[in-house]
Amino acid sequence: MALDKATIEKLAKHCEDAEVNAYEITKITDDYPEMTYEDAYDIQWTARRNKEARGSKIVGMKMGLTSQAKMKQMGVPNPCYGYLADYFAFGDGAEIKFDELIHPKVEAEIAFVLKDDLQGPGCHIGDVLAATDFVMPAVEIIDSRYKDFKFDLKSVIADNSSSSRYVSGGRARDPKDLDLKTLGVVMEINGEVVQLGAGAAVLGHPATAIAMLANMMGERGETLKAGQYILSGAITAAVTVNKGDNVTVKFQDLGSVSMKFV
């Protein structure tokens, strides 16, 4: 049974308040076990509209849980998506305020910036590559609002797929000049290598995740717009960070991205 509009509004505020004010909540399916995936996205889109109404700009989208390992780690069957607000965005070398977050983790990602709109259903990897203006390296800082990072897929979707911050840097490149499948990544925290990965970790090819996103949004009558910044999903496992940590991620052919948690 689907949730009513008032409940969706209430849960959108519940999740978004936890994000903005950095406090933990228990997963919402504990209280609403009957909620559907459609309800979960309704909650996310409601919170998104509330942000926009308060003056935040939505600058892009992100895919989450795009690796087989991550889906297995979290016990979920499918990837999910979330939106990126303007205040999530930081540049290379940024200082990230640790106290504005709950229990942040970092993931290496390839970001796509579109020159044409992408609309599902039926969007495929070729459409994505043709519509992409450039790709660039990024680090997503995920921060689930759920206590102990424990959640199910419906709860995480409602919580904007754990979105909180992201850092962009390095070089912008035409994806036609790169082999995104084999592109290697090295993540270091305080100078120590903590993760290695390659683009193929993201559903076999990062552009596959963008196609999947266009198709999932198409089910709601929504379009990926030209100029949008899209995080394609984690190439590495999510690594917990602490106050004082320096994070540097080196991307083959794309330069590096670094940040410090202060």
mmCIF file of C-alpha atoms in Angstrom, residues 118-262:
data_model
loop_
_atom_site.group_PDB
_atom_site.id
_atom_site.type_symbol
_atom_site.label_atom_id
_atom_site.label_comp_id
_atom_site.label_asym_id
_atom_site.label_seq_id
_atom_site.Cartn_x
_atom_site.Cartn_y
_atom_site.Cartn_z
ATOM 1 C CA LEU A 118 19.260 12.337 -22.107
ATOM 2 C CA GLN A 119 15.845 10.775 -21.827
ATOM 3 C CA GLY A 120 14.764 7.236 -21.064
ATOM 4 C CA PRO A 121 13.350 4.703 -21.596
ATOM 5 C CA GLY A 122 15.661 2.966 -24.037
ATOM 6 C CA CYS A 123 18.760 5.060 -23.256
ATOM 7 C CA HIS A 124 21.969 3.055 -23.795
ATOM 8 C CA ILE A 125 25.715 3.511 -23.395
ATOM 9 C CA GLY A 126 26.145 4.877 -26.939
ATOM 10 C CA ASP A 127 23.543 7.587 -26.280
ATOM 11 C CA VAL A 128 25.392 8.557 -23.104
ATOM 12 C CA LEU A 129 28.800 8.851 -24.765
ATOM 13 C CA ALA A 130 27.307 10.880 -27.634
ATOM 14 C CA ALA A 131 25.561 13.250 -25.171
ATOM 15 C CA THR A 132 28.599 13.731 -22.888
ATOM 16 C CA ASP A 133 30.518 16.998 -23.124
ATOM 17 C CA PHE A 134 33.373 15.804 -20.877
ATOM 18 C CA VAL A 135 34.216 13.591 -17.914
ATOM 19 C CA MET A 136 36.232 14.543 -14.868
ATOM 20 C CA PRO A 137 37.468 12.888 -11.684
ATOM 21 C CA ALA A 138 35.519 13.304 -8.469
ATOM 22 C CA VAL A 139 35.279 12.056 -4.914
ATOM 23 C CA GLU A 140 31.844 11.630 -3.415
ATOM 24 C CA ILE A 141 31.506 11.998 0.341
ATOM 25 C CA ILE A 142 28.543 9.869 1.312
ATOM 26 C CA ASP A 143 26.943 10.262 4.710
ATOM 27 C CA SER A 144 23.882 8.156 5.350
ATOM 28 C CA ARG A 145 21.691 9.718 7.990
ATOM 29 C CA TYR A 146 20.792 6.269 9.298
ATOM 30 C CA LYS A 147 22.226 5.108 12.588
ATOM 31 C CA ASP A 148 25.372 2.973 12.181
ATOM 32 C CA PHE A 149 25.048 3.233 8.360
ATOM 33 C CA LYS A 150 22.375 0.506 8.520
ATOM 34 C CA PHE A 151 19.593 0.733 5.979
ATOM 35 C CA ASP A 152 17.621 -1.052 3.271
ATOM 36 C CA LEU A 153 17.238 0.180 -0.298
ATOM 37 C CA LYS A 154 13.890 1.944 0.219
ATOM 38 C CA SER A 155 15.203 3.854 3.235
ATOM 39 C CA VAL A 156 18.400 4.904 1.463
ATOM 40 C CA ILE A 157 16.485 6.164 -1.599
ATOM 41 C CA ALA A 158 14.269 8.281 0.686
ATOM 42 C CA ASP A 159 17.477 9.661 2.264
ATOM 43 C CA ASN A 160 18.698 10.928 -1.148
ATOM 44 C CA SER A 161 20.956 7.882 -1.531
ATOM 45 C CA SER A 162 23.298 9.127 1.239
ATOM 46 C CA SER A 163 24.341 12.239 -0.741
ATOM 47 C CA SER A 164 26.169 14.914 1.237
ATOM 48 C CA ARG A 165 29.241 16.432 -0.475
ATOM 49 C CA TYR A 166 31.463 15.912 -3.504
ATOM 50 C CA VAL A 167 34.834 17.247 -4.630
ATOM 51 C CA SER A 168 35.724 17.745 -8.305
ATOM 52 C CA GLY A 169 39.170 18.310 -9.688
ATOM 53 C CA GLY A 170 41.787 17.114 -12.090
ATOM 54 C CA ARG A 171 41.288 17.421 -15.812
ATOM 55 C CA ALA A 172 38.202 17.507 -17.977
ATOM 56 C CA ARG A 173 38.533 15.056 -20.862
ATOM 57 C CA ASP A 174 36.465 13.879 -23.803
ATOM 58 C CA PRO A 175 35.322 10.332 -22.950
ATOM 59 C CA LYS A 176 36.148 9.279 -26.530
ATOM 60 C CA ASP A 177 39.831 9.791 -25.680
ATOM 61 C CA LEU A 178 39.726 7.484 -22.666
ATOM 62 C CA ASP A 179 39.084 3.837 -21.951
ATOM 63 C CA LEU A 180 36.736 4.401 -19.020
ATOM 64 C CA LYS A 181 36.417 0.660 -18.469
ATOM 65 C CA THR A 182 40.094 0.114 -17.633
ATOM 66 C CA LEU A 183 40.816 3.566 -16.174
ATOM 67 C CA GLY A 184 42.678 2.966 -12.911
ATOM 68 C CA VAL A 185 42.205 4.746 -9.581
ATOM 69 C CA VAL A 186 44.339 4.876 -6.423
ATOM 70 C CA MET A 187 42.883 6.269 -3.185
ATOM 71 C CA GLU A 188 45.225 7.425 -0.416
ATOM 72 C CA ILE A 189 44.370 8.627 3.076
ATOM 73 C CA ASN A 190 47.193 10.414 4.896
ATOM 74 C CA GLY A 191 49.618 9.101 2.271
ATOM 75 C CA GLU A 192 48.636 5.458 2.675
ATOM 76 C CA VAL A 193 47.006 3.553 -0.185
ATOM 77 C CA VAL A 194 43.594 2.353 1.019
ATOM 78 C CA GLN A 195 41.769 1.447 -2.226
ATOM 79 C CA LEU A 196 42.530 0.535 -5.822
ATOM 80 C CA GLY A 197 39.940 0.291 -8.568
ATOM 81 C CA ALA A 198 39.092 0.558 -12.248
ATOM 82 C CA GLY A 199 36.146 2.053 -14.126
ATOM 83 C CA ALA A 200 34.705 -1.380 -14.880
ATOM 84 C CA ALA A 201 33.691 -1.636 -11.189
ATOM 85 C CA VAL A 202 30.757 0.635 -12.110
ATOM 86 C CA LEU A 203 28.316 -1.781 -13.810
ATOM 87 C CA GLY A 204 31.068 -2.830 -16.259
ATOM 88 C CA HIS A 205 31.417 0.732 -17.629
ATOM 89 C CA PRO A 206 30.631 4.084 -15.932
ATOM 90 C CA ALA A 207 28.475 5.226 -18.885
ATOM 91 C CA THR A 208 26.179 2.240 -18.262
ATOM 92 C CA ALA A 209 25.267 3.809 -14.921
ATOM 93 C CA ILE A 210 24.350 7.099 -16.628
ATOM 94 C CA ALA A 211 22.123 5.228 -19.117
ATOM 95 C CA MET A 212 20.457 3.400 -16.234
ATOM 96 C CA LEU A 213 19.888 6.735 -14.463
ATOM 97 C CA ALA A 214 18.254 8.256 -17.571
ATOM 98 C CA ASN A 215 15.984 5.213 -17.818
ATOM 99 C CA MET A 216 15.069 5.251 -14.107
ATOM 100 C CA MET A 217 14.269 8.981 -14.302
ATOM 101 C CA GLY A 218 12.308 8.382 -17.484
ATOM 102 C CA GLU A 219 9.921 6.208 -15.473
ATOM 103 C CA ARG A 220 8.951 9.390 -13.585
ATOM 104 C CA GLY A 221 8.790 11.516 -16.748
ATOM 105 C CA GLU A 222 12.055 13.269 -15.780
ATOM 106 C CA THR A 223 15.010 14.056 -18.066
ATOM 107 C CA LEU A 224 18.758 14.386 -17.521
ATOM 108 C CA LYS A 225 19.496 17.910 -18.722
ATOM 109 C CA ALA A 226 22.422 19.295 -20.712
ATOM 110 C CA GLY A 227 24.956 20.886 -18.373
ATOM 111 C CA GLN A 228 24.094 18.593 -15.481
ATOM 112 C CA TYR A 229 26.917 17.122 -13.438
ATOM 113 C CA ILE A 230 26.418 13.404 -12.827
ATOM 114 C CA LEU A 231 28.385 11.142 -10.524
ATOM 115 C CA SER A 232 28.359 7.709 -12.121
ATOM 116 C CA GLY A 233 28.939 5.588 -9.004
ATOM 117 C CA ALA A 234 31.777 4.343 -6.852
ATOM 118 C CA ILE A 235 34.879 2.826 -8.445
ATOM 119 C CA THR A 236 36.250 1.977 -4.985
ATOM 120 C CA ALA A 237 34.611 0.761 -1.807
ATOM 121 C CA ALA A 238 33.465 3.519 0.565
ATOM 122 C CA VAL A 239 36.171 4.294 3.126
ATOM 123 C CA THR A 240 35.433 5.927 6.493
ATOM 124 C CA VAL A 241 37.221 9.219 7.132
ATOM 125 C CA ASN A 242 38.024 10.995 10.388
ATOM 126 C CA LYS A 243 38.631 14.601 11.344
ATOM 127 C CA GLY A 244 42.134 15.658 10.259
ATOM 128 C CA ASP A 245 42.356 13.138 7.392
ATOM 129 C CA ASN A 246 43.881 14.140 4.072
ATOM 130 C CA VAL A 247 42.373 12.255 1.128
ATOM 131 C CA THR A 248 43.967 12.127 -2.330
ATOM 132 C CA VAL A 249 42.623 10.105 -5.231
ATOM 133 C CA LYS A 250 44.756 9.670 -8.344
ATOM 134 C CA PHE A 251 42.981 8.899 -11.610
ATOM 135 C CA GLN A 252 44.777 7.518 -14.645
ATOM 136 C CA ASP A 253 44.712 10.145 -17.452
ATOM 137 C CA LEU A 254 42.516 12.492 -15.354
ATOM 138 C CA GLY A 255 44.830 13.894 -12.677
ATOM 139 C CA SER A 256 44.008 13.813 -8.988
ATOM 140 C CA VAL A 257 41.493 15.127 -6.465
ATOM 141 C CA SER A 258 42.318 15.929 -2.859
ATOM 142 C CA MET A 259 40.629 17.292 0.249
ATOM 143 C CA LYS A 260 41.132 17.628 3.977
ATOM 144 C CA PHE A 261 38.560 16.974 6.672
ATOM 145 C CA VAL A 262 38.817 19.737 9.279
#
